[in-house]
PDB file of C-alpha atoms in Angstrom:
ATOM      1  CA  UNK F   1    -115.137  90.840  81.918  1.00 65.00           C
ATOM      2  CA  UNK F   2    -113.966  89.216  78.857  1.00 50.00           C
ATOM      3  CA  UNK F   3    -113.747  90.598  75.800  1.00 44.00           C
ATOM      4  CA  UNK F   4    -113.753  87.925  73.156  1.00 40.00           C
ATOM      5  CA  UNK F   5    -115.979  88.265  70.545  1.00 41.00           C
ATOM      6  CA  UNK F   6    -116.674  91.414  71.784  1.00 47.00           C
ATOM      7  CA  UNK F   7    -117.792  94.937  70.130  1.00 56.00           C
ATOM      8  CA  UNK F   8    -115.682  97.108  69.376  1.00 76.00           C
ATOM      9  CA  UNK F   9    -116.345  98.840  72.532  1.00 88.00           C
ATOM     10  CA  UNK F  10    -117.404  96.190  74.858  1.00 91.00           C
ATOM     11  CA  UNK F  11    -117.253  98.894  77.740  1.00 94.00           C
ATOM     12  CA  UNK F  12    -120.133 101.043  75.723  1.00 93.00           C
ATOM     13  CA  UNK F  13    -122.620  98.115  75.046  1.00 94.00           C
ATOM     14  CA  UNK F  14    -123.104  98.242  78.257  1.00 95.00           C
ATOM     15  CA  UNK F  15    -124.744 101.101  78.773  1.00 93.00           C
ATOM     16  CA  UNK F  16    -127.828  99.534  76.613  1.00 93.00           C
ATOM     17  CA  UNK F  17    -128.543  97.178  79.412  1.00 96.00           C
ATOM     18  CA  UNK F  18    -131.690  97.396  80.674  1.00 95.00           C
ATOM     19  CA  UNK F  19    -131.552 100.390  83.789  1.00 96.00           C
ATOM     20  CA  UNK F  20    -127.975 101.594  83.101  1.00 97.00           C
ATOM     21  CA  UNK F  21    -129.390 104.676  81.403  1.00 97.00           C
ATOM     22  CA  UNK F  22    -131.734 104.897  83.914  1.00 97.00           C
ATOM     23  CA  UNK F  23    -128.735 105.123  86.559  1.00 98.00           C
ATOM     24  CA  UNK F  24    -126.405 106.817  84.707  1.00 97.00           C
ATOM     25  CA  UNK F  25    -128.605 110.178  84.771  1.00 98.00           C
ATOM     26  CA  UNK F  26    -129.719 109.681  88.321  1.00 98.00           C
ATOM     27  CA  UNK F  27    -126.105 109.434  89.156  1.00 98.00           C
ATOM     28  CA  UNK F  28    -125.618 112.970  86.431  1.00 97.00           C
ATOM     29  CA  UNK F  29    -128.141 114.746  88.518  1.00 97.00           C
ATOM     30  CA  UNK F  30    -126.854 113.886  91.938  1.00 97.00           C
ATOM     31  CA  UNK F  31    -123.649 114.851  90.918  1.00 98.00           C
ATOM     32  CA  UNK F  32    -125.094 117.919  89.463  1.00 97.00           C
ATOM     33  CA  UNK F  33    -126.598 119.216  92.915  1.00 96.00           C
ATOM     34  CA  UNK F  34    -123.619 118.943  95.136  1.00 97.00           C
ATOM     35  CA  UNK F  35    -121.231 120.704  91.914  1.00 97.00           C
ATOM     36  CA  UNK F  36    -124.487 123.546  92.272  1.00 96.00           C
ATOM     37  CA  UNK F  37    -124.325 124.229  95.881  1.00 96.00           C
ATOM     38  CA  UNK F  38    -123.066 127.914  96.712  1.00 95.00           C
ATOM     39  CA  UNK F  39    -120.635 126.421  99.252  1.00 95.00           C
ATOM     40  CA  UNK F  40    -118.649 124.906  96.527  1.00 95.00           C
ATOM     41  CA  UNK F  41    -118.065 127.710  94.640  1.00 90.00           C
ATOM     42  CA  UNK F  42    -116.051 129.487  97.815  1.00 91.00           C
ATOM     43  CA  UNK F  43    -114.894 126.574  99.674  1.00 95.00           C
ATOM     44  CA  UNK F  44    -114.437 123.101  97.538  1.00 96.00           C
ATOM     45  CA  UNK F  45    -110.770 122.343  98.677  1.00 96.00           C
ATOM     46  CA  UNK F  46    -112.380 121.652 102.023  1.00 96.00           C
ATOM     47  CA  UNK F  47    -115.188 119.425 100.381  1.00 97.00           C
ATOM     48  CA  UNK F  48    -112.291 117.467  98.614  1.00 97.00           C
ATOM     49  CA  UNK F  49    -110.495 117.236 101.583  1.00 96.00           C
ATOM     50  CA  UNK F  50    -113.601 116.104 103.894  1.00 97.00           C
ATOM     51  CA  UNK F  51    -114.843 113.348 100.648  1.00 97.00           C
ATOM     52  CA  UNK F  52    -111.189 111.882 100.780  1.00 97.00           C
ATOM     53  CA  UNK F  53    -111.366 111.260 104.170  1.00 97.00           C
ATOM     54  CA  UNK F  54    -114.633 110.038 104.458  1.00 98.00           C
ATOM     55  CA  UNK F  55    -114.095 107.837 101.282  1.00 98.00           C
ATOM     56  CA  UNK F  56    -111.145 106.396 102.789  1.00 98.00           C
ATOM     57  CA  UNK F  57    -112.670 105.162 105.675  1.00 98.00           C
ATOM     58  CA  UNK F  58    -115.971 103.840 103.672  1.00 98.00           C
ATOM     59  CA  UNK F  59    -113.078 101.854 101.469  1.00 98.00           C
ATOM     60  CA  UNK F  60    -111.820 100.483 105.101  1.00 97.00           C
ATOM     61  CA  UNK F  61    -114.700  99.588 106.200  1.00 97.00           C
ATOM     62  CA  UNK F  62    -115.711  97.293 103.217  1.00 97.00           C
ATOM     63  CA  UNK F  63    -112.018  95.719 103.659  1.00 96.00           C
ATOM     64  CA  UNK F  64    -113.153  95.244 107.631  1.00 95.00           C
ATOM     65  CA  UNK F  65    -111.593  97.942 109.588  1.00 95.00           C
ATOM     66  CA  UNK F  66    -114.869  99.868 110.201  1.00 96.00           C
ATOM     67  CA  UNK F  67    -113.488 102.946 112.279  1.00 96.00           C
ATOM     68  CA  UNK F  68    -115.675 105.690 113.446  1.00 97.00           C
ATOM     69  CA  UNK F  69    -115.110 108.778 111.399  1.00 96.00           C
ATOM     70  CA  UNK F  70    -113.428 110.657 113.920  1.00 95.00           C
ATOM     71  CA  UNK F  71    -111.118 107.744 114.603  1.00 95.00           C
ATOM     72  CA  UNK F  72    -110.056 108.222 111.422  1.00 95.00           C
ATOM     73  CA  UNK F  73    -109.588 111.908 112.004  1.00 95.00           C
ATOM     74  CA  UNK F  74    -107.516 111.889 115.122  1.00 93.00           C
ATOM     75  CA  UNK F  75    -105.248 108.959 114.569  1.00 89.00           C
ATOM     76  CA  UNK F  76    -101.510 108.851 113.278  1.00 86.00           C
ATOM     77  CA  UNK F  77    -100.033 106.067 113.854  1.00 86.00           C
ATOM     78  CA  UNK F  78    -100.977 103.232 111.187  1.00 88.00           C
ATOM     79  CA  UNK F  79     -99.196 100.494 112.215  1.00 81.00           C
ATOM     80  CA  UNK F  80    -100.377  99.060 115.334  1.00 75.00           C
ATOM     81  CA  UNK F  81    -102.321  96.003 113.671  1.00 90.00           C
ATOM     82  CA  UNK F  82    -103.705  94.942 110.878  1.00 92.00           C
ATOM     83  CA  UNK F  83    -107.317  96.804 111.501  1.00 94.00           C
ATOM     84  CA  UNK F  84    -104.745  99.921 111.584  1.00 95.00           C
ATOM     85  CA  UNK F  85    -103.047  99.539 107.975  1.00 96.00           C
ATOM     86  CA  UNK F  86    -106.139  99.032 106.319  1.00 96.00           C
ATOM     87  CA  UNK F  87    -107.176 102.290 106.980  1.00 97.00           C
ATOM     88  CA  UNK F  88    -103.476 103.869 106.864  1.00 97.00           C
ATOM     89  CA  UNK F  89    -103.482 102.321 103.310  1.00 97.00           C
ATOM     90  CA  UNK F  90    -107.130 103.819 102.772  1.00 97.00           C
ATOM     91  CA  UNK F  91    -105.502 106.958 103.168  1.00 97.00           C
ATOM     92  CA  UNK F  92    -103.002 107.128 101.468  1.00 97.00           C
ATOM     93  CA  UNK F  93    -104.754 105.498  98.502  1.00 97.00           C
ATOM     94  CA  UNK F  94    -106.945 108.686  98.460  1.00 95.00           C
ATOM     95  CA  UNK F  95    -103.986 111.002  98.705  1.00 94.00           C
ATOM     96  CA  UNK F  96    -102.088 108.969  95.638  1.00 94.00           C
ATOM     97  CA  UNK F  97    -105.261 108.892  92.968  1.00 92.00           C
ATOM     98  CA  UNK F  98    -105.186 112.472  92.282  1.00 90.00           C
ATOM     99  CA  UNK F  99    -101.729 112.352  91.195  1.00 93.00           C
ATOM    100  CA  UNK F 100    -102.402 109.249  88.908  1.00 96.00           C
ATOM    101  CA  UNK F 101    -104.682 110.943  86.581  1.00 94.00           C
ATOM    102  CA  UNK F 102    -102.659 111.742  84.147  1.00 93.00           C
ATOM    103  CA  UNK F 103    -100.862 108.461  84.212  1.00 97.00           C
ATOM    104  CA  UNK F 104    -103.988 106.024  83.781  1.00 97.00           C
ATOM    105  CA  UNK F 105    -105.126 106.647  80.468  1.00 94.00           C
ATOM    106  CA  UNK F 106    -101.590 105.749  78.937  1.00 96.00           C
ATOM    107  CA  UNK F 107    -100.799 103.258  81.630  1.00 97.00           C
ATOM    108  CA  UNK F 108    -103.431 101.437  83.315  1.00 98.00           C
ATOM    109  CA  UNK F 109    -101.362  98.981  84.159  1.00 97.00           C
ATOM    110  CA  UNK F 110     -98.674 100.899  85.689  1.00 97.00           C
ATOM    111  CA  UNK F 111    -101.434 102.711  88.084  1.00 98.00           C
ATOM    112  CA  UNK F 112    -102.521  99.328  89.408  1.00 98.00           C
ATOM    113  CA  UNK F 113     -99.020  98.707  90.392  1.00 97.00           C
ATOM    114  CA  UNK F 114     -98.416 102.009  91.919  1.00 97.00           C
ATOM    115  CA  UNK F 115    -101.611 101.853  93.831  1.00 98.00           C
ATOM    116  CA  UNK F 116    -100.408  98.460  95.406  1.00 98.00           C
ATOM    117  CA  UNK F 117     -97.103  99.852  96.579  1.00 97.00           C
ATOM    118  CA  UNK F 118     -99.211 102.508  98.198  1.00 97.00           C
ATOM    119  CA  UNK F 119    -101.280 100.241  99.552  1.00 96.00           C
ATOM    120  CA  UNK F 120     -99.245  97.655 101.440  1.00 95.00           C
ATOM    121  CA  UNK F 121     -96.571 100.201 102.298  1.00 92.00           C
ATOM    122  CA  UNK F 122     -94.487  96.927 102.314  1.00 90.00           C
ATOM    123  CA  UNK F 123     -90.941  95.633 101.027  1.00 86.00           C
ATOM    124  CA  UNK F 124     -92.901  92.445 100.163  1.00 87.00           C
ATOM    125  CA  UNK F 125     -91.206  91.037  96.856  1.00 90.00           C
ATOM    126  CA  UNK F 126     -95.295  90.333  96.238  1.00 93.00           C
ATOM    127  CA  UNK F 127     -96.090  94.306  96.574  1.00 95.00           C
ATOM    128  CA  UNK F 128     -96.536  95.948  93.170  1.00 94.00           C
ATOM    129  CA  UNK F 129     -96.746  93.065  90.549  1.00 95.00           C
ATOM    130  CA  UNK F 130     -99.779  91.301  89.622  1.00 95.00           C
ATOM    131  CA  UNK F 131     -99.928  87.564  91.756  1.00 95.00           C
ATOM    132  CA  UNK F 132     -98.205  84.566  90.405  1.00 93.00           C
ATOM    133  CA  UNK F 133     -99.009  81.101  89.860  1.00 91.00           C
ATOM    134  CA  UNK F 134     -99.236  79.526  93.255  1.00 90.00           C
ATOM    135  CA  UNK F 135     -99.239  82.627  95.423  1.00 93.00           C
ATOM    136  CA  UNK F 136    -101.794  83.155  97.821  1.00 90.00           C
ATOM    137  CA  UNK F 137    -104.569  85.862  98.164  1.00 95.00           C
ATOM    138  CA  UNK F 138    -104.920  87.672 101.748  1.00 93.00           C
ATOM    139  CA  UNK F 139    -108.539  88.832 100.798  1.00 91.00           C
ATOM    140  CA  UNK F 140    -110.809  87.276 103.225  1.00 83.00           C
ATOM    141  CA  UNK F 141    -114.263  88.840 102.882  1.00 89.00           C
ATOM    142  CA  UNK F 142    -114.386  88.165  99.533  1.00 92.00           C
ATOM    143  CA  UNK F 143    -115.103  84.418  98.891  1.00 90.00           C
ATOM    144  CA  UNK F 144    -115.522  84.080  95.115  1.00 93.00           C
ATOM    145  CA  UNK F 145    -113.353  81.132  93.331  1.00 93.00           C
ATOM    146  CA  UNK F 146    -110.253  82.940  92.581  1.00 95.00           C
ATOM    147  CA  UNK F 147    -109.068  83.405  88.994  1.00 96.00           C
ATOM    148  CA  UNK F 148    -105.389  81.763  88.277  1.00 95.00           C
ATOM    149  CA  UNK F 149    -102.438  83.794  87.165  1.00 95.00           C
ATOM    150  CA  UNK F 150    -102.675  83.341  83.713  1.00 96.00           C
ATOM    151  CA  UNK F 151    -106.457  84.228  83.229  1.00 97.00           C
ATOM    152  CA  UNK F 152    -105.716  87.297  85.974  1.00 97.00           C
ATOM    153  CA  UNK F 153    -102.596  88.508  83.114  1.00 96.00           C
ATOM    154  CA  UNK F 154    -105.019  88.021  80.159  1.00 97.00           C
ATOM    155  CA  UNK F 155    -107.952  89.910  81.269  1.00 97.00           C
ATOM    156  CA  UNK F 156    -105.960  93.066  82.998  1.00 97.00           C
ATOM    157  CA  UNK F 157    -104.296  93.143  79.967  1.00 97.00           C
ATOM    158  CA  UNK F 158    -107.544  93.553  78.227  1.00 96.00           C
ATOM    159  CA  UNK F 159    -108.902  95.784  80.565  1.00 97.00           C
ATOM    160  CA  UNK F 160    -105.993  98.035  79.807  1.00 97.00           C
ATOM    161  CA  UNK F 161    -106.336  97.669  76.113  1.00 96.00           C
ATOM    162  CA  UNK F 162    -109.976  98.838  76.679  1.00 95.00           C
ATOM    163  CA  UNK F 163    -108.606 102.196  78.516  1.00 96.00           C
ATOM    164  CA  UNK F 164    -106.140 102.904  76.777  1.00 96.00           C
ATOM    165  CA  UNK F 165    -108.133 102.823  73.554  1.00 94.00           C
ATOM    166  CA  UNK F 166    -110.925 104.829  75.158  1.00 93.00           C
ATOM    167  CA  UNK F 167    -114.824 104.249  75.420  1.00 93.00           C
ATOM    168  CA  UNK F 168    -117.348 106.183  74.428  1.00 94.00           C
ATOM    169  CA  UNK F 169    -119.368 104.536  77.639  1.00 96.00           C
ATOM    170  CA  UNK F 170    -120.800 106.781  80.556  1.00 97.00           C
ATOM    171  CA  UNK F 171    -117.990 107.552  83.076  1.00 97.00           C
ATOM    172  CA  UNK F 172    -119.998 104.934  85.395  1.00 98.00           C
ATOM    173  CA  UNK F 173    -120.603 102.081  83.291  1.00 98.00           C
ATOM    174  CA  UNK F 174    -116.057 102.385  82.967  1.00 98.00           C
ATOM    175  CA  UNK F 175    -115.679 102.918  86.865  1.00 98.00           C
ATOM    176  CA  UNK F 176    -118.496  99.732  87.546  1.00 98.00           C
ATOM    177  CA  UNK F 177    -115.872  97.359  85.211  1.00 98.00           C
ATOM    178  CA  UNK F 178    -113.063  98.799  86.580  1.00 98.00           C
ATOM    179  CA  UNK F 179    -114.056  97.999  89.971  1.00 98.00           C
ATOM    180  CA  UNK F 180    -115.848  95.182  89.658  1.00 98.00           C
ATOM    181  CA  UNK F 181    -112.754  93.059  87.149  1.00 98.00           C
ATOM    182  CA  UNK F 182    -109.813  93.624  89.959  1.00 98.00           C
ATOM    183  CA  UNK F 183    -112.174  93.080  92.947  1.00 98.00           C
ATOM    184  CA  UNK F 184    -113.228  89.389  90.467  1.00 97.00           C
ATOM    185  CA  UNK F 185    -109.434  89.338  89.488  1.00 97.00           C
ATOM    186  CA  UNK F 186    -107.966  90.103  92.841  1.00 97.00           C
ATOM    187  CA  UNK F 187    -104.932  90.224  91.048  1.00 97.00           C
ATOM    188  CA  UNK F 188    -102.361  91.513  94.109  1.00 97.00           C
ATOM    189  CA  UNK F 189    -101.495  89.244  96.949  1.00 95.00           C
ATOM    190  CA  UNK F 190    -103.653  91.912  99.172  1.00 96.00           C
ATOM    191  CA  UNK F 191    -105.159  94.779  99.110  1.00 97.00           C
ATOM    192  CA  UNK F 192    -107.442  94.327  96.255  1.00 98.00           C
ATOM    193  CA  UNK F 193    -110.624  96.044  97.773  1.00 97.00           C
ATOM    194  CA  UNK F 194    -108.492  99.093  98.698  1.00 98.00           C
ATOM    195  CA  UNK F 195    -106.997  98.960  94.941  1.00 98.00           C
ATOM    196  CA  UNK F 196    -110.201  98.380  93.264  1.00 98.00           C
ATOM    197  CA  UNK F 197    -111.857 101.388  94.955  1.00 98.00           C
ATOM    198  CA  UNK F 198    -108.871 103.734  94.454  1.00 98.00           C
ATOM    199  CA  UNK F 199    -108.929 102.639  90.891  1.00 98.00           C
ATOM    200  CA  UNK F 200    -113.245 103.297  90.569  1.00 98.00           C
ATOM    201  CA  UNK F 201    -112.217 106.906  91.870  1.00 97.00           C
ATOM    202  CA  UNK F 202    -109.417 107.633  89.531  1.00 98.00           C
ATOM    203  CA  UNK F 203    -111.872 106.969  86.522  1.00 98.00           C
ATOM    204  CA  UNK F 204    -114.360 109.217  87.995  1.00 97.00           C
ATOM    205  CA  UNK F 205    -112.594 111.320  89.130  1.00 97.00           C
ATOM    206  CA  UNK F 206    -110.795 111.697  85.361  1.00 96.00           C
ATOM    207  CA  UNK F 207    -113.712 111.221  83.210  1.00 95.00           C
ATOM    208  CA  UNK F 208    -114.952 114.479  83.976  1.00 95.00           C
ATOM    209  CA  UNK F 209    -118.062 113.211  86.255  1.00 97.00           C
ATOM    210  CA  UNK F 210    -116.348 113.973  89.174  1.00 97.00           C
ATOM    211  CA  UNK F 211    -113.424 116.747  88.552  1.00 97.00           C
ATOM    212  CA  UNK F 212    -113.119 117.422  92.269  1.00 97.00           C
ATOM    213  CA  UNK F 213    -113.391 114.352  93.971  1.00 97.00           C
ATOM    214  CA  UNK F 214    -116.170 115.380  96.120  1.00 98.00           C
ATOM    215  CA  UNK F 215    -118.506 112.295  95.143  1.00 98.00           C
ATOM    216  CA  UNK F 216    -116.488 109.562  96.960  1.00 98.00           C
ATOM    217  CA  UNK F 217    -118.478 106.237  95.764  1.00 98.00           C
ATOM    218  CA  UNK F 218    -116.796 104.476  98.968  1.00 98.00           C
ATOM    219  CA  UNK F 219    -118.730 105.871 100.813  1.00 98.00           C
ATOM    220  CA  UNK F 220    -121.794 104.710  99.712  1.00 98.00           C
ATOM    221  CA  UNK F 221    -120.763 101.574  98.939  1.00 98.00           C
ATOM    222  CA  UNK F 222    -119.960 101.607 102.925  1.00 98.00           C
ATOM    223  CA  UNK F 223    -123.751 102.804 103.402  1.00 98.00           C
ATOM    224  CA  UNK F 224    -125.035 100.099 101.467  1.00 98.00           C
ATOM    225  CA  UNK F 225    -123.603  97.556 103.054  1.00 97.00           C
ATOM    226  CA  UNK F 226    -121.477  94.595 102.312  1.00 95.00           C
ATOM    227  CA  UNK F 227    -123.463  92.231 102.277  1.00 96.00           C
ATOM    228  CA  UNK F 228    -125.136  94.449  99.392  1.00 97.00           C
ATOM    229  CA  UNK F 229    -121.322  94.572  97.774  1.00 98.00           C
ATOM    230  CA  UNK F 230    -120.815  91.296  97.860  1.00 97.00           C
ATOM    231  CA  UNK F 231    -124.398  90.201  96.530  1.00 97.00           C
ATOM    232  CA  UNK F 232    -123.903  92.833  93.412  1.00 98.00           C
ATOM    233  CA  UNK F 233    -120.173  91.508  92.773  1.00 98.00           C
ATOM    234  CA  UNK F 234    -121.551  87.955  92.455  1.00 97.00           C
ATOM    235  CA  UNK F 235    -123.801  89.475  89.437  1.00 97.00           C
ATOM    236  CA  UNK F 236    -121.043  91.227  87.808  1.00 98.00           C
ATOM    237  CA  UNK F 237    -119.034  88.083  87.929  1.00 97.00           C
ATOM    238  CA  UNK F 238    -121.569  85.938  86.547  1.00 96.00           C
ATOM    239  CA  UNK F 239    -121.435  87.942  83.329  1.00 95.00           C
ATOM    240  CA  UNK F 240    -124.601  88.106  82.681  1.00 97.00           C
ATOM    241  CA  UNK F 241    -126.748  91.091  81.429  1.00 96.00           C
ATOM    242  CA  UNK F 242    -128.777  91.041  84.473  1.00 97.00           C
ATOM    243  CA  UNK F 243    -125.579  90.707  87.067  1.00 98.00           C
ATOM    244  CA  UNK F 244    -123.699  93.768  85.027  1.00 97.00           C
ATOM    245  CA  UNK F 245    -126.241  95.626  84.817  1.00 98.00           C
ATOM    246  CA  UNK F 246    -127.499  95.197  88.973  1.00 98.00           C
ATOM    247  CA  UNK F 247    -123.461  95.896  89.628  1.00 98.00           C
ATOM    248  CA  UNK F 248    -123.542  99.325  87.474  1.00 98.00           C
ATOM    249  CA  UNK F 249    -126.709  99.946  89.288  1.00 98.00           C
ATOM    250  CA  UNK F 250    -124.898  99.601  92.479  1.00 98.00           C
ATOM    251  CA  UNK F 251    -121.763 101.321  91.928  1.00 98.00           C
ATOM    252  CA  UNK F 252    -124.576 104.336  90.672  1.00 98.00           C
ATOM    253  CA  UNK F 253    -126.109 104.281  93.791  1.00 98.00           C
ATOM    254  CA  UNK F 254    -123.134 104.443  95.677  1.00 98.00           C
ATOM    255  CA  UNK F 255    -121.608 107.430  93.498  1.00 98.00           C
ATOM    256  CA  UNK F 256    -125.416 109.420  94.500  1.00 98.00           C
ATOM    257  CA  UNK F 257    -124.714 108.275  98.836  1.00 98.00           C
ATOM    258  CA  UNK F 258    -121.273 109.893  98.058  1.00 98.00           C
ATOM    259  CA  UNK F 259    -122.766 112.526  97.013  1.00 98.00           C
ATOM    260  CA  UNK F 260    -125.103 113.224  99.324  1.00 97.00           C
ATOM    261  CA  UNK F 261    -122.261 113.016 101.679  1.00 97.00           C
ATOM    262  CA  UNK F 262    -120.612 116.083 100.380  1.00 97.00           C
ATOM    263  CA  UNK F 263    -123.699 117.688 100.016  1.00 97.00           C
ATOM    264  CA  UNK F 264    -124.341 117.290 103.614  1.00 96.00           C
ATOM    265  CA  UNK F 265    -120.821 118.759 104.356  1.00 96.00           C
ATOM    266  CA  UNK F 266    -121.883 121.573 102.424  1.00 96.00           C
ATOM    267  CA  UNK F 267    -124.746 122.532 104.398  1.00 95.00           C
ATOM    268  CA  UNK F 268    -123.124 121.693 107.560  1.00 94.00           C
ATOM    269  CA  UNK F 269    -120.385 124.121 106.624  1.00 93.00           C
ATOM    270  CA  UNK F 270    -123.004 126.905 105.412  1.00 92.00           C
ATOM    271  CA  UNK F 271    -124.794 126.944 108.756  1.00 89.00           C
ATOM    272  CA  UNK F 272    -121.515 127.549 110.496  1.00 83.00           C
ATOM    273  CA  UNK F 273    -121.575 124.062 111.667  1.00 47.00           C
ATOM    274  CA  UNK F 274    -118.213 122.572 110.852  1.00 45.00           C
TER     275      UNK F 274
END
């Protein structure tokens, strides 16, 4: 997203695209019903809990280690191949965010890097900085024509500008950049779906939309599909009014699956069920 010429909050024009209000409240409302249900008032921790894990393994899928849930559930070991730390990063991404909140707002930049190291888990002199001139990208389900070093500095930098100075834009319309510049940046040697998706929950999780964490986008962005993803990325990296606003709509949609999620967890767990 570039930000030359731009308003003074670039981030908030775009909720005056044509739909984004429309999404924003359907997104509100689905929130709204899961926050309502009488099983969160007695027994959220578990909701948060079962939305991490289920979130993590939507994120894993969409970076092509699609595990069945309870795979997820029962394994431990993480290190067997490369299926393996996908989700073992997935994890521990979801774990990390939480205890980034407070962090993000002042240092955008530093989060990114701290989500990497989660992420790889590796001793890689590549793990934790943004890529280099000449340094290749292990990101192989995302085809777009990757960015070059210097263009990847300049726009994080301005995407942390933008946060730090703060937006008076829906908590969406900020998660849907978020997301959608590192996943177009891909600015770590790997990792960069994982990354982008912790970094979509830590905004929505901090904005207020989403205080508990029990509306884990990944997973609907998992539900949706990736050929879906990838189709809605390709709008949001044409820059144009009709590609941000179809990748806002997306990341919307996939906030409401998430939701539903949780919402189905909560049901399950009021008939005795789980």
């Amino acid at each position: 997203m570039s930000t030359t010429g731009a308003t003074a909050d670039p981030l908030a024009a775009l909720g005056s695209l044509p739909g984004v209000a429309e999404s924003v409240e359907s997104v509100r409302k689905a929130v709204d019903r899961v926050y309502g249900h009488r099983i969160m008032r007695r027994r959220s921790n578990e909701i948060t809990s079962e939305a991490a894990l289920r979130g993590a393994r939507g994120s894993a899928a969409l970076s092509g280690a699609d595990w069945a849930l309870e795979e997820v559930r029962r394994r431990t070991d993480f290190g067997a191949d490369e299926d393996a730390r996908v989700v073992g990063g997935a994890l521990r991404l979801t774990a990390e965010a939480g205890q980034l909140l407070s962090i993000w707002r002042q240092s955008p930049l530093r989060v990114l890097a701290r989500l990497h190291l989660v992420a790889a888990a590796s001793k890689d002199d590549r793990v934790g900085r943004p890529r280099q001139g000449g340094e290749a990208v292990d990101e192989p389900l995302i085809e777009l024509p990757l960015p070059d070093a210097r263009e990847v500095s300049g726009r994080l930098e301005g995407l942390a500008e933008l946060i730090v100075a703060g937006t008076s834009a829906p908590a969406l319309v900020t998660a849907a950049v978020v997301h959608g510049e590192l996943l177009a940046l891909r600015p770590f040697a790997s990792y960069n779906g994982l990354v982008a998706r912790a970094a979509e929950r830590i905004v929505l999780i901090g904005s207020g939309l989403d205080p508990k964490a029990v509306c884990p986008s990944e997973v609907g962005h998992a539900e949706l599909g990736r050929a879906s993803y990838l189709a809605a990325l390709e709008g949001y990296v044409s820059g144009t009014p009709e590609g941000m606003a179809a990748w806002i709509a997306q990341c919307g949609r996939a906030v409401e699956l998430g939701a539903r999620e949780s919402t189905a967890v909560c049901e399950a767990l009021q008939r005795g069920a789980a």
